[in-house]
Coordinates of C-alpha atoms in Angstrom, one line a residue:
M14 CA -160.6 -206.2 -32.3
C15 CA -158.1 -204.9 -34.1
D16 CA -155.0 -204.6 -31.9
L17 CA -152.2 -204.0 -34.4
P18 CA -151.5 -200.4 -33.2
S19 CA -150.9 -201.5 -29.7
V20 CA -148.9 -204.6 -31.0
L21 CA -146.7 -202.5 -33.2
P22 CA -147.2 -198.8 -32.6
D23 CA -144.7 -197.5 -35.1
Y24 CA -145.8 -199.9 -37.8
N25 CA -146.0 -198.3 -41.4
P26 CA -148.3 -200.4 -43.4
P27 CA -147.8 -201.0 -47.1
N28 CA -151.1 -200.5 -48.0
P29 CA -153.1 -197.9 -45.9
R30 CA -156.3 -198.8 -47.6
L31 CA -156.0 -202.3 -46.8
Q32 CA -155.3 -201.4 -43.0
A33 CA -158.1 -199.4 -42.9
L34 CA -160.2 -202.3 -44.0
F35 CA -158.8 -204.6 -41.7
E36 CA -159.6 -202.1 -38.8
T37 CA -163.2 -201.7 -39.9
H38 CA -163.8 -205.4 -40.0
N39 CA -161.9 -205.8 -36.7
L40 CA -159.2 -208.3 -37.7
S41 CA -156.6 -209.0 -34.9
T42 CA -152.8 -209.4 -35.5
A43 CA -153.2 -213.0 -34.6
E44 CA -155.7 -213.4 -37.3
L45 CA -154.0 -211.6 -40.0
L46 CA -150.9 -213.8 -39.2
F47 CA -152.8 -217.3 -39.0
L48 CA -155.6 -217.0 -41.3
D49 CA -155.4 -217.9 -44.9
A50 CA -155.6 -215.2 -47.4
I51 CA -158.9 -216.4 -48.7
D52 CA -160.4 -216.5 -45.4
I53 CA -159.2 -212.9 -44.6
S54 CA -160.6 -211.7 -48.1
R55 CA -164.1 -213.1 -47.3
R56 CA -164.0 -211.6 -43.8
C57 CA -163.6 -208.2 -45.5
T58 CA -166.3 -208.7 -48.2
T59 CA -169.6 -206.8 -47.9
P60 CA -172.4 -206.2 -50.3
H61 CA -171.4 -202.7 -50.8
S62 CA -167.6 -203.3 -51.2
V63 CA -165.2 -205.1 -53.3
A64 CA -163.0 -207.9 -51.9
P65 CA -159.3 -207.1 -51.8
S66 CA -157.2 -209.2 -53.9
L67 CA -155.5 -212.2 -52.8
L68 CA -152.1 -210.7 -53.9
E69 CA -152.7 -207.7 -52.1
I70 CA -153.3 -209.7 -48.8
K71 CA -150.3 -211.7 -49.0
R72 CA -148.0 -209.1 -49.6
Y73 CA -149.5 -207.2 -46.7
I74 CA -149.2 -210.3 -44.3
T75 CA -145.4 -210.8 -45.6
H76 CA -144.6 -207.1 -44.7
L77 CA -146.3 -207.4 -41.3
S78 CA -144.8 -210.8 -40.6
S79 CA -141.2 -209.4 -41.3
A80 CA -141.9 -206.2 -39.1
L81 CA -143.2 -208.3 -36.4
N82 CA -140.2 -210.4 -36.5
G83 CA -137.9 -207.6 -36.7
D84 CA -139.5 -205.9 -33.6
I85 CA -139.3 -209.1 -31.4
A86 CA -135.4 -209.7 -32.3
H87 CA -134.9 -206.0 -31.4
H88 CA -136.4 -206.4 -27.9
S89 CA -135.2 -209.8 -27.2
G90 CA -131.5 -208.7 -27.8
P91 CA -129.0 -210.1 -30.2
E92 CA -127.6 -213.0 -28.3
I93 CA -129.9 -215.6 -30.2
S94 CA -128.4 -214.7 -33.4
T95 CA -124.7 -214.5 -32.4
Q96 CA -124.4 -217.7 -30.8
S97 CA -121.4 -219.8 -31.8
S98 CA -121.9 -223.4 -33.3
Q99 CA -123.7 -225.9 -31.0
Y100 CA -124.7 -229.5 -31.1
L101 CA -127.9 -231.0 -29.8
T102 CA -127.5 -234.2 -28.1
T103 CA -129.6 -237.3 -28.8
G104 CA -129.5 -238.3 -25.2
D105 CA -127.2 -241.2 -25.6
E106 CA -123.7 -240.8 -25.5
T107 CA -122.8 -243.5 -28.2
L108 CA -125.1 -241.9 -30.6
D109 CA -123.6 -238.5 -30.0
T110 CA -120.3 -240.0 -30.9
L111 CA -121.6 -241.4 -34.0
L112 CA -122.7 -237.9 -34.8
N113 CA -119.6 -236.2 -33.6
G114 CA -121.2 -234.4 -31.0
G115 CA -125.0 -234.6 -32.0
V116 CA -127.5 -232.6 -34.2
R117 CA -125.6 -229.5 -35.5
V118 CA -127.4 -226.3 -35.0
G119 CA -127.8 -223.8 -37.8
G120 CA -128.6 -226.3 -40.8
I121 CA -131.1 -228.9 -41.8
T122 CA -130.7 -232.5 -40.4
E123 CA -132.6 -235.3 -42.2
F124 CA -133.7 -238.7 -40.6
V125 CA -134.9 -240.9 -43.1
G126 CA -136.2 -244.5 -43.2
E127 CA -139.1 -246.9 -43.7
S128 CA -142.0 -247.0 -41.4
G129 CA -141.2 -248.5 -38.0
A130 CA -137.3 -247.8 -38.3
G131 CA -137.7 -245.2 -35.3
K132 CA -137.6 -242.0 -37.0
T133 CA -140.3 -240.6 -34.8
Q134 CA -138.8 -241.8 -31.6
F135 CA -135.5 -240.0 -32.4
L136 CA -137.4 -236.7 -33.0
L137 CA -139.5 -237.1 -29.8
T138 CA -136.2 -237.3 -27.9
L139 CA -134.7 -234.0 -29.4
L140 CA -138.0 -232.1 -28.7
L141 CA -136.9 -232.8 -24.9
T142 CA -133.1 -232.7 -25.2
C143 CA -133.0 -229.5 -26.4
Q144 CA -134.4 -228.2 -23.2
L145 CA -131.3 -229.3 -21.3
P146 CA -128.8 -227.1 -20.2
S147 CA -125.6 -226.4 -22.7
S148 CA -123.5 -228.4 -19.9
Q149 CA -125.5 -231.4 -20.7
G150 CA -125.9 -231.1 -24.5
G151 CA -129.0 -229.2 -24.7
L152 CA -129.7 -225.5 -26.1
G153 CA -129.8 -224.0 -22.7
G154 CA -133.6 -224.5 -22.0
R155 CA -134.9 -223.4 -25.3
G156 CA -138.4 -225.0 -26.6
A157 CA -139.1 -226.6 -29.7
V158 CA -141.9 -226.6 -32.4
Y159 CA -143.1 -230.0 -33.8
I160 CA -144.9 -229.9 -36.9
S161 CA -146.7 -233.1 -38.1
T162 CA -148.0 -233.9 -41.8
E163 CA -149.3 -237.3 -40.6
S164 CA -150.4 -237.7 -37.2
P165 CA -150.7 -235.6 -34.2
L166 CA -147.8 -235.5 -31.7
S167 CA -147.9 -238.5 -29.1
T168 CA -148.0 -236.9 -25.8
P169 CA -148.1 -239.9 -23.9
R170 CA -144.7 -241.2 -25.3
L171 CA -143.4 -237.6 -24.9
V172 CA -144.3 -237.6 -21.2
Q173 CA -142.6 -241.1 -20.9
I174 CA -139.4 -239.7 -22.6
S175 CA -139.1 -236.6 -20.4
R176 CA -139.7 -238.6 -17.0
S177 CA -136.8 -240.9 -18.0
L178 CA -134.7 -237.8 -19.1
N179 CA -135.4 -236.1 -15.7
S180 CA -134.8 -239.3 -13.6
R181 CA -131.3 -240.0 -15.6
L182 CA -129.7 -236.6 -16.2
S183 CA -131.5 -234.5 -13.1
P184 CA -131.3 -231.2 -15.2
S185 CA -132.1 -228.1 -13.6
P186 CA -134.8 -227.0 -14.5
K187 CA -136.4 -230.2 -15.6
V188 CA -137.5 -230.9 -19.1
S189 CA -141.2 -230.3 -19.8
T190 CA -143.6 -231.1 -22.4
D191 CA -144.9 -227.5 -21.8
K192 CA -142.0 -226.0 -23.9
V193 CA -143.1 -228.3 -26.9
L194 CA -145.3 -226.6 -29.5
S195 CA -147.2 -228.7 -31.9
I196 CA -149.4 -228.4 -35.0
T197 CA -150.7 -230.7 -37.7
C198 CA -151.1 -230.0 -41.4
N199 CA -152.6 -232.5 -43.7
D200 CA -152.1 -230.7 -47.2
L201 CA -149.4 -228.7 -48.9
E202 CA -151.3 -225.4 -48.8
T203 CA -151.6 -225.5 -45.1
Q204 CA -147.9 -226.7 -44.9
E205 CA -146.7 -223.6 -46.8
H206 CA -148.9 -221.1 -44.8
I207 CA -147.5 -222.5 -41.6
L208 CA -143.8 -222.6 -42.6
K209 CA -144.1 -218.9 -44.4
Y210 CA -146.0 -217.1 -41.7
Q211 CA -146.9 -219.0 -38.4
L212 CA -143.4 -220.6 -37.6
P213 CA -141.3 -217.4 -38.0
T214 CA -143.3 -215.6 -35.4
A215 CA -143.4 -218.8 -33.0
V216 CA -139.8 -219.0 -33.0
A217 CA -139.1 -215.6 -32.3
R218 CA -142.1 -215.2 -29.6
H219 CA -141.2 -218.6 -27.9
N220 CA -137.2 -218.7 -27.9
I221 CA -137.2 -221.9 -30.2
G222 CA -134.0 -223.7 -30.5
L223 CA -135.4 -226.7 -32.4
I224 CA -137.8 -227.2 -35.4
V225 CA -139.2 -230.5 -36.2
L226 CA -141.0 -231.5 -39.6
D227 CA -142.6 -235.0 -39.5
S228 CA -142.2 -235.6 -42.5
I229 CA -141.2 -233.6 -45.2
A230 CA -142.3 -236.0 -48.0
A231 CA -145.8 -237.0 -46.9
N232 CA -147.8 -233.7 -48.4
F233 CA -145.5 -233.4 -51.3
R234 CA -146.1 -237.4 -52.2
A235 CA -149.9 -236.5 -51.7
E236 CA -149.9 -233.6 -54.3
L237 CA -148.6 -235.7 -56.9
D238 CA -150.7 -238.9 -55.9
R239 CA -154.2 -237.0 -56.3
P240 CA -156.9 -238.3 -58.3
A241 CA -155.9 -239.1 -61.8
Q242 CA -158.5 -236.6 -63.4
K243 CA -157.1 -233.7 -61.2
R244 CA -153.7 -234.5 -61.8
Q245 CA -154.2 -234.8 -65.6
R246 CA -156.0 -231.3 -65.4
L247 CA -152.6 -229.9 -63.6
E248 CA -150.3 -231.5 -66.0
A249 CA -152.3 -230.1 -68.9
E250 CA -152.0 -226.5 -67.3
S251 CA -148.2 -227.0 -66.9
N252 CA -147.8 -228.8 -70.3
S253 CA -146.3 -231.9 -69.3
G254 CA -145.6 -234.3 -66.3
P255 CA -142.0 -233.2 -66.1
A256 CA -143.1 -229.3 -65.8
L257 CA -145.1 -230.6 -62.6
L258 CA -141.9 -232.2 -61.1
A259 CA -139.9 -229.2 -61.9
R260 CA -142.6 -227.2 -60.0
R261 CA -142.3 -229.5 -57.0
G262 CA -138.6 -229.3 -57.1
G263 CA -138.8 -225.6 -57.0
E264 CA -141.2 -225.6 -54.0
L265 CA -138.9 -227.8 -52.1
V266 CA -136.1 -225.3 -52.7
R267 CA -138.2 -222.8 -51.2
V268 CA -139.2 -224.8 -48.1
A269 CA -135.6 -225.4 -47.6
Q270 CA -134.6 -221.7 -47.9
G271 CA -137.0 -220.5 -45.3
L272 CA -136.0 -223.2 -42.9
R273 CA -132.2 -222.5 -43.4
E274 CA -133.0 -218.9 -42.9
L275 CA -134.7 -219.3 -39.6
A276 CA -131.9 -221.6 -38.5
R277 CA -129.3 -219.2 -39.4
R278 CA -131.0 -216.3 -38.1
H279 CA -132.0 -217.6 -34.7
N280 CA -129.3 -220.2 -34.4
L281 CA -131.6 -223.0 -33.9
A282 CA -131.6 -226.7 -35.1
V283 CA -133.8 -227.9 -38.2
V284 CA -134.5 -231.7 -37.8
V285 CA -136.9 -233.2 -40.4
A286 CA -138.1 -236.8 -41.3
N287 CA -138.3 -238.3 -44.4
Q288 CA -140.0 -241.3 -46.2
V289 CA -138.3 -244.0 -48.6
S290 CA -139.3 -245.5 -51.9
D291 CA -138.4 -249.2 -53.2
R292 CA -135.1 -248.7 -55.1
F293 CA -135.1 -250.3 -58.7
S294 CA -131.9 -250.5 -60.7
M295 CA -132.3 -250.4 -64.6
D296 CA -129.1 -252.3 -65.4
D297 CA -127.0 -254.7 -63.1
A298 CA -123.8 -253.4 -65.0
Q299 CA -124.6 -250.1 -63.7
E300 CA -124.1 -251.2 -60.3
E301 CA -120.2 -251.6 -61.0
D302 CA -119.7 -248.4 -63.2
P303 CA -118.2 -245.4 -61.1
W304 CA -120.0 -242.9 -63.4
S305 CA -123.5 -244.3 -62.9
L306 CA -125.9 -243.1 -60.6
D307 CA -126.8 -246.4 -59.2
Y308 CA -123.1 -246.9 -58.2
Q309 CA -122.8 -243.2 -56.8
S310 CA -126.2 -243.4 -54.9
R311 CA -124.7 -245.3 -52.0
W312 CA -122.9 -242.2 -50.8
F313 CA -126.2 -240.0 -50.6
T314 CA -128.8 -242.4 -50.1
G315 CA -127.5 -244.7 -47.3
W316 CA -128.6 -248.1 -48.9
E317 CA -125.4 -249.5 -50.8
G318 CA -127.2 -252.0 -53.1
R319 CA -128.6 -254.1 -50.7
A320 CA -131.5 -256.5 -51.5
G321 CA -134.5 -254.7 -51.0
G322 CA -132.8 -251.3 -51.0
K323 CA -134.6 -248.1 -50.7
V324 CA -134.2 -244.5 -51.9
P325 CA -134.8 -241.5 -49.9
A326 CA -138.1 -239.6 -51.1
L327 CA -138.0 -236.3 -52.9
G328 CA -134.9 -237.1 -55.0
M329 CA -131.6 -235.1 -55.6
V330 CA -133.3 -231.8 -55.3
W331 CA -133.9 -232.3 -51.7
A332 CA -130.6 -234.2 -50.8
N333 CA -128.8 -231.1 -51.9
V334 CA -130.3 -228.9 -49.5
L335 CA -129.6 -231.0 -46.4
A336 CA -126.5 -230.3 -44.1
A337 CA -126.8 -234.1 -42.9
R338 CA -128.6 -237.2 -43.5
V339 CA -129.1 -240.0 -40.8
V340 CA -130.6 -243.1 -42.2
L341 CA -132.7 -245.7 -40.0
R342 CA -133.8 -249.1 -41.1
K343 CA -135.0 -252.4 -40.1
A344 CA -132.0 -254.5 -39.7
D345 CA -131.4 -258.2 -40.4
E346 CA -133.6 -260.2 -38.2
D347 CA -131.2 -263.4 -38.6
R348 CA -128.6 -261.3 -36.8
G349 CA -130.8 -260.8 -33.8
R350 CA -130.9 -257.0 -34.9
R351 CA -134.1 -254.8 -35.1
R352 CA -132.9 -251.4 -36.2
R353 CA -129.8 -249.7 -37.4
V354 CA -128.7 -246.1 -37.4
G355 CA -126.0 -244.5 -39.7
V356 CA -124.5 -241.4 -41.0
V357 CA -124.9 -241.1 -44.8
F358 CA -123.2 -237.5 -45.0
A359 CA -122.7 -234.6 -42.6
G360 CA -120.3 -231.8 -42.8
W361 CA -119.4 -232.5 -39.2
A362 CA -119.3 -236.3 -39.0
E363 CA -117.9 -239.0 -40.9
G364 CA -120.3 -240.7 -43.2
G365 CA -120.7 -244.3 -43.7
R366 CA -120.8 -245.3 -40.1
E367 CA -123.6 -247.3 -38.4
M368 CA -124.5 -249.1 -35.4
D369 CA -127.6 -251.0 -33.7
L370 CA -130.2 -248.8 -32.4
D371 CA -132.6 -249.8 -29.5
I372 CA -135.8 -248.1 -28.5
W373 CA -136.8 -248.0 -25.0
E374 CA -138.6 -246.0 -22.4
G375 CA -136.0 -243.2 -22.3
G376 CA -136.2 -242.6 -26.1
V377 CA -133.3 -244.1 -28.2
R378 CA -129.9 -245.5 -27.5
A379 CA -127.1 -247.5 -29.2
V380 CA -126.4 -250.9 -28.7
K381 CA -122.6 -250.9 -29.0
E382 CA -120.7 -253.0 -31.4
E383 CA -117.4 -255.1 -30.6
K384 CA -114.3 -252.9 -31.2
E385 CA -113.2 -255.6 -34.0
D386 CA -116.0 -254.5 -36.3
G387 CA -114.8 -251.0 -36.6
V388 CA -113.3 -248.0 -35.0
D389 CA -114.4 -247.4 -31.4
G390 CA -117.4 -249.8 -32.1
V391 CA -118.7 -247.8 -35.2
P392 CA -118.3 -249.9 -38.3
N393 CA -117.7 -248.3 -41.9
I394 CA -120.7 -249.9 -44.1
Y395 CA -118.8 -248.3 -47.5
G396 CA -115.3 -250.0 -46.8

């Protein structure tokens, strides 16, 4: 049943003919927002009619989404977009000190590291701490959206962390998994549809304070690692491999622009996980040349020329859209350490400092250093 007149009584459609077609085929507002343009076109196709173009449908959905978001913002009041800068706690006081208050609202913060370094544990903890009251470092009971590109949300682990938070901090009301919305997208096309259409609506409707994307690189990497025959065809259409990389860079920028606009408009935090690749140096002499990329990379990758060093995926294009980058890595077993966490760069925290990280039933927590290793137990790894 077409329920758009009841959802938005004053809505003025950009294409009345298309609106009449949707009403004829009983497409609901939810279906228009959540179905792909191809599926909508198929629903509206009959033997006696010509299917609407995909461009027409996409323009209509974009206009509808904007109108719906504007209507929700109008009825929910301006307090969401006019709040001052906030910091979202990690649930651990020492880690908050490392981040100079926590994860800042209003921008994109990246947690990058190899598999098993603890990225997802960090993200699961943040999904729940955002529900804490402001006095305890949360976002006043606001919910969270978890978008996974690899595996579904681990609800048993989320429940375990929530029980620990409620026991340790006794928040009122208690944190709950009910305020965590989750969705899995396994390809780049689905991811684009979710971020462009579904996510803005969910943010406005459910008073979301945190968006988590785990991980940003998976689908972009899969797009470039498709079977050789298909990749060669795409490269032939784009004239060259570099053109394909340039197009991917443009898509990354568009994703970042959409996420930053949501963060700014709704005063929420955006946190993404990122994967890493092995780091290769072309020339050892470049390691000591201040003008070389190898020398300068320590200030934006988080791996300062270590043996077996890594490079965050998606390159400089992605690094330039981030407000902060936090690196997690498996530490030196010879020193009895399992994981390390450090700030690579952030507009509100000092970069180059790191500490030991422990994963426990309550999420993540810091293992304090001896004070002689650095200022307040947080050593500086760049000098």
